């Protein structure tokens, strides 16, 4: 057994279920079943004795139910992660499980791949929590010393939040957000890409990094975040070096993240990265609205279609009512086709807001990139669509510089 193995305790009152799960997990080289329990009470006792990384907990048991057992285990050993299994998949059970401290909630019988992915996510979190606890113990015993900043952690500067939004679905908002983040990212100005579409977010698919950590690993602990832990949870896109904070893997899990938690995560990421690029849905949820409030710049995406332009006008009006000035908006026209009579100039005049950037229509390149999970800025940035995104990145930088200069300008009293 290696120290990196994920140690699992199975708690279920049905012997057949315990055996089936044990047999499934024996084929995973990085997972070890360290024990099984037939009741909630026995599960609590074995969790204390065996100190597993992950507890697979049935929700319905004859003595102590799985939710109560989860709560007791997590109170005594917060590094142990619990994955709850239930034949009932309704929202009430899920909410109660998460409030008790469960890391994940699966409906019985779960698919094999689904169960293994949940265990590995929970196991990685357990290892992170153990390392965090060990570090805190060492720091306490060694006394306060000079800390070494994490790679990408820049405590002396505040990063900028750039939110990409379109009030009309299907305009290519996610494509722009993903490729803009890559365009802004380099060794000197590191970027992180965050998915604010918590129900049906796709950025993990766009960069082929599904099935890994999500916002759910950060939201419950927003008031005790540390750069080292955040860095461990963020997914690294190896091809670009970009860090990613993905949406939950199932839409029903979105309600576990509040607008306040999401805003705090974004503001913490500002301490670590030069750019925090946020992808959004067109639906104005509390999370999206709170993201606008903390954003330095909003990239408003439209196309040459009349409904998209109409919605862009409505959105600009909405920003005024929210107290967000137009100077914080960079207006981009995506999928621009010169053959269509609706020009950027006409849209600028009609909406009384300049279209700063046009990104040309190159359907083959864009669709191929999405289907491959390889953003086109990695291998097609010299093509017109890539140059359009580079122009957008420059427009964002320029706007941020102007806003920063205005904020720093001295007030002249008369």
PDB file of C-alpha atoms in Angstrom, residues 96-326:
ATOM      1  CA  UNK A  96     -29.804  17.711   4.333  1.00  0.00           C
ATOM      2  CA  UNK A  97     -26.783  15.629   3.328  1.00  0.00           C
ATOM      3  CA  UNK A  98     -24.776  18.654   2.242  1.00  0.00           C
ATOM      4  CA  UNK A  99     -25.683  20.603   5.376  1.00  0.00           C
ATOM      5  CA  UNK A 100     -24.402  17.651   7.401  1.00  0.00           C
ATOM      6  CA  UNK A 101     -21.039  18.000   5.649  1.00  0.00           C
ATOM      7  CA  UNK A 102     -21.226  15.364   2.912  1.00  0.00           C
ATOM      8  CA  UNK A 103     -18.822  15.906   0.023  1.00  0.00           C
ATOM      9  CA  UNK A 104     -21.098  14.293  -2.574  1.00  0.00           C
ATOM     10  CA  UNK A 105     -24.529  12.708  -2.961  1.00  0.00           C
ATOM     11  CA  UNK A 106     -25.262   9.812  -5.331  1.00  0.00           C
ATOM     12  CA  UNK A 107     -28.517   8.017  -6.079  1.00  0.00           C
ATOM     13  CA  UNK A 108     -28.459   4.219  -5.604  1.00  0.00           C
ATOM     14  CA  UNK A 109     -27.460   2.246  -7.467  1.00  0.00           C
ATOM     15  CA  UNK A 110     -24.778   4.602  -8.838  1.00  0.00           C
ATOM     16  CA  UNK A 111     -22.988   3.990 -12.111  1.00  0.00           C
ATOM     17  CA  UNK A 112     -19.545   2.502 -11.531  1.00  0.00           C
ATOM     18  CA  UNK A 113     -17.676   5.385 -13.170  1.00  0.00           C
ATOM     19  CA  UNK A 114     -19.781   7.908 -11.284  1.00  0.00           C
ATOM     20  CA  UNK A 115     -19.025   6.284  -7.930  1.00  0.00           C
ATOM     21  CA  UNK A 116     -15.303   5.972  -8.606  1.00  0.00           C
ATOM     22  CA  UNK A 117     -15.075   9.616  -9.746  1.00  0.00           C
ATOM     23  CA  UNK A 118     -16.883  10.768  -6.600  1.00  0.00           C
ATOM     24  CA  UNK A 119     -14.562   8.719  -4.374  1.00  0.00           C
ATOM     25  CA  UNK A 120     -11.447  10.057  -6.078  1.00  0.00           C
ATOM     26  CA  UNK A 121     -12.638  13.663  -5.858  1.00  0.00           C
ATOM     27  CA  UNK A 122     -13.385  13.169  -2.180  1.00  0.00           C
ATOM     28  CA  UNK A 123     -10.078  11.370  -1.637  1.00  0.00           C
ATOM     29  CA  UNK A 124      -8.098  14.191  -3.213  1.00  0.00           C
ATOM     30  CA  UNK A 125      -9.904  16.658  -0.972  1.00  0.00           C
ATOM     31  CA  UNK A 126      -9.127  14.501   2.088  1.00  0.00           C
ATOM     32  CA  UNK A 127      -5.430  14.440   1.195  1.00  0.00           C
ATOM     33  CA  UNK A 128      -5.496  18.234   0.743  1.00  0.00           C
ATOM     34  CA  UNK A 129      -7.200  18.694   4.114  1.00  0.00           C
ATOM     35  CA  UNK A 130      -4.707  16.395   5.833  1.00  0.00           C
ATOM     36  CA  UNK A 131      -1.792  18.317   4.321  1.00  0.00           C
ATOM     37  CA  UNK A 132      -3.378  21.582   5.379  1.00  0.00           C
ATOM     38  CA  UNK A 133      -3.800  20.312   8.941  1.00  0.00           C
ATOM     39  CA  UNK A 134      -0.212  19.081   9.055  1.00  0.00           C
ATOM     40  CA  UNK A 135       1.046  22.437   7.823  1.00  0.00           C
ATOM     41  CA  UNK A 136      -0.975  24.325  10.429  1.00  0.00           C
ATOM     42  CA  UNK A 137       0.380  22.009  13.138  1.00  0.00           C
ATOM     43  CA  UNK A 138       3.947  22.574  11.969  1.00  0.00           C
ATOM     44  CA  UNK A 139       3.449  26.350  11.824  1.00  0.00           C
ATOM     45  CA  UNK A 140       1.995  26.379  15.324  1.00  0.00           C
ATOM     46  CA  UNK A 141       4.930  24.394  16.742  1.00  0.00           C
ATOM     47  CA  UNK A 142       7.642  26.187  14.779  1.00  0.00           C
ATOM     48  CA  UNK A 143       6.323  29.687  15.441  1.00  0.00           C
ATOM     49  CA  UNK A 144       5.532  32.381  12.948  1.00  0.00           C
ATOM     50  CA  UNK A 145       8.037  32.563  10.139  1.00  0.00           C
ATOM     51  CA  UNK A 146       8.375  34.171   6.755  1.00  0.00           C
ATOM     52  CA  UNK A 147       6.009  32.527   4.316  1.00  0.00           C
ATOM     53  CA  UNK A 148       6.978  31.693   0.766  1.00  0.00           C
ATOM     54  CA  UNK A 149       4.332  32.789  -1.744  1.00  0.00           C
ATOM     55  CA  UNK A 150       2.774  30.159  -3.956  1.00  0.00           C
ATOM     56  CA  UNK A 151       3.546  30.259  -7.666  1.00  0.00           C
ATOM     57  CA  UNK A 152       1.027  32.683  -9.088  1.00  0.00           C
ATOM     58  CA  UNK A 153       0.256  34.177  -5.677  1.00  0.00           C
ATOM     59  CA  UNK A 154       0.831  37.933  -5.806  1.00  0.00           C
ATOM     60  CA  UNK A 155      -0.090  39.432  -2.428  1.00  0.00           C
ATOM     61  CA  UNK A 156       1.199  42.870  -3.386  1.00  0.00           C
ATOM     62  CA  UNK A 157      -1.221  43.332  -6.286  1.00  0.00           C
ATOM     63  CA  UNK A 158      -4.936  42.989  -6.839  1.00  0.00           C
ATOM     64  CA  UNK A 159      -6.000  41.101  -9.928  1.00  0.00           C
ATOM     65  CA  UNK A 160      -8.832  42.181 -12.210  1.00  0.00           C
ATOM     66  CA  UNK A 161     -12.166  40.409 -12.597  1.00  0.00           C
ATOM     67  CA  UNK A 162     -13.242  40.243 -16.244  1.00  0.00           C
ATOM     68  CA  UNK A 163     -16.766  38.890 -16.698  1.00  0.00           C
ATOM     69  CA  UNK A 164     -17.906  37.682 -20.122  1.00  0.00           C
ATOM     70  CA  UNK A 165     -21.672  37.951 -20.556  1.00  0.00           C
ATOM     71  CA  UNK A 166     -24.342  37.846 -23.232  1.00  0.00           C
ATOM     72  CA  UNK A 167     -28.053  38.451 -22.542  1.00  0.00           C
ATOM     73  CA  UNK A 168     -28.821  36.197 -25.515  1.00  0.00           C
ATOM     74  CA  UNK A 169     -28.008  32.493 -25.393  1.00  0.00           C
ATOM     75  CA  UNK A 170     -26.045  30.935 -28.238  1.00  0.00           C
ATOM     76  CA  UNK A 171     -23.797  33.909 -29.014  1.00  0.00           C
ATOM     77  CA  UNK A 172     -20.555  32.068 -28.218  1.00  0.00           C
ATOM     78  CA  UNK A 173     -20.019  33.527 -24.757  1.00  0.00           C
ATOM     79  CA  UNK A 174     -18.195  30.465 -23.385  1.00  0.00           C
ATOM     80  CA  UNK A 175     -15.985  30.203 -26.475  1.00  0.00           C
ATOM     81  CA  UNK A 176     -14.932  33.812 -25.988  1.00  0.00           C
ATOM     82  CA  UNK A 177     -14.394  33.448 -22.233  1.00  0.00           C
ATOM     83  CA  UNK A 178     -12.179  30.363 -22.609  1.00  0.00           C
ATOM     84  CA  UNK A 179     -10.046  31.785 -25.405  1.00  0.00           C
ATOM     85  CA  UNK A 180      -9.872  35.265 -23.848  1.00  0.00           C
ATOM     86  CA  UNK A 181      -8.521  33.748 -20.638  1.00  0.00           C
ATOM     87  CA  UNK A 182      -5.797  31.972 -22.622  1.00  0.00           C
ATOM     88  CA  UNK A 183      -4.987  35.201 -24.486  1.00  0.00           C
ATOM     89  CA  UNK A 184      -4.622  37.114 -21.200  1.00  0.00           C
ATOM     90  CA  UNK A 185      -2.551  34.387 -19.529  1.00  0.00           C
ATOM     91  CA  UNK A 186       1.244  34.421 -19.603  1.00  0.00           C
ATOM     92  CA  UNK A 187       4.138  34.044 -17.161  1.00  0.00           C
ATOM     93  CA  UNK A 188       3.840  37.638 -15.970  1.00  0.00           C
ATOM     94  CA  UNK A 189       0.041  37.965 -15.923  1.00  0.00           C
ATOM     95  CA  UNK A 190      -1.427  34.650 -14.875  1.00  0.00           C
ATOM     96  CA  UNK A 191      -5.134  34.049 -15.392  1.00  0.00           C
ATOM     97  CA  UNK A 192      -7.776  31.806 -13.858  1.00  0.00           C
ATOM     98  CA  UNK A 193     -11.018  30.896 -15.642  1.00  0.00           C
ATOM     99  CA  UNK A 194     -14.158  30.562 -13.503  1.00  0.00           C
ATOM    100  CA  UNK A 195     -17.526  29.116 -14.539  1.00  0.00           C
ATOM    101  CA  UNK A 196     -20.468  31.087 -13.090  1.00  0.00           C
ATOM    102  CA  UNK A 197     -23.023  29.008 -14.989  1.00  0.00           C
ATOM    103  CA  UNK A 198     -23.402  26.666 -12.044  1.00  0.00           C
ATOM    104  CA  UNK A 199     -26.194  24.529 -13.477  1.00  0.00           C
ATOM    105  CA  UNK A 200     -24.994  23.887 -17.018  1.00  0.00           C
ATOM    106  CA  UNK A 201     -21.469  25.278 -17.186  1.00  0.00           C
ATOM    107  CA  UNK A 202     -19.250  24.019 -20.003  1.00  0.00           C
ATOM    108  CA  UNK A 203     -15.771  25.436 -19.547  1.00  0.00           C
ATOM    109  CA  UNK A 204     -14.454  22.074 -18.317  1.00  0.00           C
ATOM    110  CA  UNK A 205     -15.734  20.473 -21.535  1.00  0.00           C
ATOM    111  CA  UNK A 206     -14.225  23.234 -23.693  1.00  0.00           C
ATOM    112  CA  UNK A 207     -10.757  22.443 -22.307  1.00  0.00           C
ATOM    113  CA  UNK A 208     -11.309  18.681 -21.895  1.00  0.00           C
ATOM    114  CA  UNK A 209     -10.881  18.711 -18.114  1.00  0.00           C
ATOM    115  CA  UNK A 210     -14.177  17.171 -16.935  1.00  0.00           C
ATOM    116  CA  UNK A 211     -14.612  15.088 -13.806  1.00  0.00           C
ATOM    117  CA  UNK A 212     -12.250  17.041 -11.591  1.00  0.00           C
ATOM    118  CA  UNK A 213     -12.586  19.583  -8.778  1.00  0.00           C
ATOM    119  CA  UNK A 214     -15.308  22.244  -8.911  1.00  0.00           C
ATOM    120  CA  UNK A 215     -16.542  25.336  -7.072  1.00  0.00           C
ATOM    121  CA  UNK A 216     -18.173  22.951  -4.574  1.00  0.00           C
ATOM    122  CA  UNK A 217     -14.754  22.296  -3.042  1.00  0.00           C
ATOM    123  CA  UNK A 218     -14.268  26.007  -2.235  1.00  0.00           C
ATOM    124  CA  UNK A 219     -17.712  27.455  -1.507  1.00  0.00           C
ATOM    125  CA  UNK A 220     -18.267  25.916   1.963  1.00  0.00           C
ATOM    126  CA  UNK A 221     -14.951  27.281   3.258  1.00  0.00           C
ATOM    127  CA  UNK A 222     -14.871  30.786   1.771  1.00  0.00           C
ATOM    128  CA  UNK A 223     -14.034  32.379   5.117  1.00  0.00           C
ATOM    129  CA  UNK A 224     -10.959  30.216   5.675  1.00  0.00           C
ATOM    130  CA  UNK A 225      -9.368  29.982   2.228  1.00  0.00           C
ATOM    131  CA  UNK A 226      -5.611  29.724   1.849  1.00  0.00           C
ATOM    132  CA  UNK A 227      -3.644  30.096  -1.402  1.00  0.00           C
ATOM    133  CA  UNK A 228      -2.079  26.647  -1.110  1.00  0.00           C
ATOM    134  CA  UNK A 229      -5.439  24.911  -0.739  1.00  0.00           C
ATOM    135  CA  UNK A 230      -7.031  26.928  -3.547  1.00  0.00           C
ATOM    136  CA  UNK A 231      -4.108  26.135  -5.836  1.00  0.00           C
ATOM    137  CA  UNK A 232      -4.574  22.427  -5.120  1.00  0.00           C
ATOM    138  CA  UNK A 233      -8.293  22.572  -5.912  1.00  0.00           C
ATOM    139  CA  UNK A 234      -8.038  24.568  -9.135  1.00  0.00           C
ATOM    140  CA  UNK A 235      -7.664  22.385 -12.223  1.00  0.00           C
ATOM    141  CA  UNK A 236      -4.546  23.072 -14.284  1.00  0.00           C
ATOM    142  CA  UNK A 237      -4.998  23.037 -18.051  1.00  0.00           C
ATOM    143  CA  UNK A 238      -1.631  21.570 -18.993  1.00  0.00           C
ATOM    144  CA  UNK A 239      -1.615  22.758 -22.611  1.00  0.00           C
ATOM    145  CA  UNK A 240      -1.972  26.443 -21.695  1.00  0.00           C
ATOM    146  CA  UNK A 241      -0.995  26.640 -18.017  1.00  0.00           C
ATOM    147  CA  UNK A 242      -4.369  28.236 -17.304  1.00  0.00           C
ATOM    148  CA  UNK A 243      -6.085  27.419 -13.994  1.00  0.00           C
ATOM    149  CA  UNK A 244      -9.790  26.540 -14.042  1.00  0.00           C
ATOM    150  CA  UNK A 245     -12.580  26.592 -11.468  1.00  0.00           C
ATOM    151  CA  UNK A 246     -15.380  24.529 -12.983  1.00  0.00           C
ATOM    152  CA  UNK A 247     -19.106  24.439 -12.295  1.00  0.00           C
ATOM    153  CA  UNK A 248     -20.667  21.523 -10.375  1.00  0.00           C
ATOM    154  CA  UNK A 249     -20.986  18.358 -12.416  1.00  0.00           C
ATOM    155  CA  UNK A 250     -24.729  18.070 -11.836  1.00  0.00           C
ATOM    156  CA  UNK A 251     -27.236  20.942 -12.124  1.00  0.00           C
ATOM    157  CA  UNK A 252     -29.014  20.173  -8.860  1.00  0.00           C
ATOM    158  CA  UNK A 253     -25.786  20.871  -6.962  1.00  0.00           C
ATOM    159  CA  UNK A 254     -25.794  24.545  -8.017  1.00  0.00           C
ATOM    160  CA  UNK A 255     -27.992  25.563  -5.106  1.00  0.00           C
ATOM    161  CA  UNK A 256     -25.195  24.619  -2.704  1.00  0.00           C
ATOM    162  CA  UNK A 257     -23.318  27.788  -3.718  1.00  0.00           C
ATOM    163  CA  UNK A 258     -24.655  31.162  -2.590  1.00  0.00           C
ATOM    164  CA  UNK A 259     -24.039  34.489  -4.315  1.00  0.00           C
ATOM    165  CA  UNK A 260     -22.054  35.677  -1.297  1.00  0.00           C
ATOM    166  CA  UNK A 261     -19.831  32.587  -1.361  1.00  0.00           C
ATOM    167  CA  UNK A 262     -19.214  32.940  -5.094  1.00  0.00           C
ATOM    168  CA  UNK A 263     -18.248  36.619  -4.789  1.00  0.00           C
ATOM    169  CA  UNK A 264     -15.850  35.833  -1.948  1.00  0.00           C
ATOM    170  CA  UNK A 265     -14.182  33.124  -4.048  1.00  0.00           C
ATOM    171  CA  UNK A 266     -13.703  35.588  -6.924  1.00  0.00           C
ATOM    172  CA  UNK A 267     -12.256  38.221  -4.621  1.00  0.00           C
ATOM    173  CA  UNK A 268      -9.853  35.698  -3.095  1.00  0.00           C
ATOM    174  CA  UNK A 269      -8.702  34.651  -6.562  1.00  0.00           C
ATOM    175  CA  UNK A 270      -7.874  38.323  -7.213  1.00  0.00           C
ATOM    176  CA  UNK A 271      -5.128  37.937  -4.620  1.00  0.00           C
ATOM    177  CA  UNK A 272      -3.587  35.060  -6.572  1.00  0.00           C
ATOM    178  CA  UNK A 273      -4.013  35.912 -10.261  1.00  0.00           C
ATOM    179  CA  UNK A 274      -3.678  38.957 -12.479  1.00  0.00           C
ATOM    180  CA  UNK A 275      -6.907  38.138 -14.318  1.00  0.00           C
ATOM    181  CA  UNK A 276      -9.996  36.319 -13.086  1.00  0.00           C
ATOM    182  CA  UNK A 277     -12.060  35.607 -16.216  1.00  0.00           C
ATOM    183  CA  UNK A 278     -15.656  34.617 -15.470  1.00  0.00           C
ATOM    184  CA  UNK A 279     -17.961  32.827 -17.913  1.00  0.00           C
ATOM    185  CA  UNK A 280     -21.679  33.318 -17.307  1.00  0.00           C
ATOM    186  CA  UNK A 281     -25.119  32.154 -18.366  1.00  0.00           C
ATOM    187  CA  UNK A 282     -27.601  34.532 -19.996  1.00  0.00           C
ATOM    188  CA  UNK A 283     -30.030  34.049 -17.085  1.00  0.00           C
ATOM    189  CA  UNK A 284     -29.557  36.760 -14.462  1.00  0.00           C
ATOM    190  CA  UNK A 285     -29.252  34.686 -11.304  1.00  0.00           C
ATOM    191  CA  UNK A 286     -28.181  36.158  -7.957  1.00  0.00           C
ATOM    192  CA  UNK A 287     -24.713  34.761  -8.597  1.00  0.00           C
ATOM    193  CA  UNK A 288     -24.438  36.466 -12.001  1.00  0.00           C
ATOM    194  CA  UNK A 289     -25.699  39.786 -10.614  1.00  0.00           C
ATOM    195  CA  UNK A 290     -23.267  39.663  -7.695  1.00  0.00           C
ATOM    196  CA  UNK A 291     -20.474  38.874 -10.163  1.00  0.00           C
ATOM    197  CA  UNK A 292     -21.274  42.064 -12.092  1.00  0.00           C
ATOM    198  CA  UNK A 293     -20.969  44.017  -8.839  1.00  0.00           C
ATOM    199  CA  UNK A 294     -17.395  42.847  -8.186  1.00  0.00           C
ATOM    200  CA  UNK A 295     -16.251  42.907 -11.840  1.00  0.00           C
ATOM    201  CA  UNK A 296     -13.694  45.432 -13.028  1.00  0.00           C
ATOM    202  CA  UNK A 297     -14.761  44.997 -16.659  1.00  0.00           C
ATOM    203  CA  UNK A 298     -17.729  43.296 -18.309  1.00  0.00           C
ATOM    204  CA  UNK A 299     -17.253  41.955 -21.840  1.00  0.00           C
ATOM    205  CA  UNK A 300     -20.698  42.223 -23.443  1.00  0.00           C
ATOM    206  CA  UNK A 301     -21.047  39.756 -26.323  1.00  0.00           C
ATOM    207  CA  UNK A 302     -23.500  40.186 -29.179  1.00  0.00           C
ATOM    208  CA  UNK A 303     -23.884  38.970 -32.749  1.00  0.00           C
ATOM    209  CA  UNK A 304     -25.435  40.534 -35.845  1.00  0.00           C
ATOM    210  CA  UNK A 305     -28.831  39.013 -35.058  1.00  0.00           C
ATOM    211  CA  UNK A 306     -31.594  41.462 -34.130  1.00  0.00           C
ATOM    212  CA  UNK A 307     -32.659  39.597 -30.929  1.00  0.00           C
ATOM    213  CA  UNK A 308     -29.069  39.635 -29.646  1.00  0.00           C
ATOM    214  CA  UNK A 309     -28.740  43.368 -30.327  1.00  0.00           C
ATOM    215  CA  UNK A 310     -32.110  44.077 -28.698  1.00  0.00           C
ATOM    216  CA  UNK A 311     -31.058  42.178 -25.581  1.00  0.00           C
ATOM    217  CA  UNK A 312     -27.719  44.004 -25.504  1.00  0.00           C
ATOM    218  CA  UNK A 313     -29.615  47.302 -25.384  1.00  0.00           C
ATOM    219  CA  UNK A 314     -31.764  46.040 -22.498  1.00  0.00           C
ATOM    220  CA  UNK A 315     -28.671  44.883 -20.642  1.00  0.00           C
ATOM    221  CA  UNK A 316     -26.921  48.240 -20.993  1.00  0.00           C
ATOM    222  CA  UNK A 317     -30.037  49.910 -19.579  1.00  0.00           C
ATOM    223  CA  UNK A 318     -30.050  47.416 -16.705  1.00  0.00           C
ATOM    224  CA  UNK A 319     -26.432  48.199 -15.834  1.00  0.00           C
ATOM    225  CA  UNK A 320     -27.334  51.863 -15.439  1.00  0.00           C
ATOM    226  CA  UNK A 321     -30.065  50.973 -12.946  1.00  0.00           C
ATOM    227  CA  UNK A 322     -27.490  48.872 -11.069  1.00  0.00           C
ATOM    228  CA  UNK A 323     -25.107  51.826 -10.903  1.00  0.00           C
ATOM    229  CA  UNK A 324     -22.558  50.222 -13.238  1.00  0.00           C
ATOM    230  CA  UNK A 325     -21.264  52.747 -15.759  1.00  0.00           C
ATOM    231  CA  UNK A 326     -20.832  52.023 -19.460  1.00  0.00           C
TER     232      UNK A 326
END
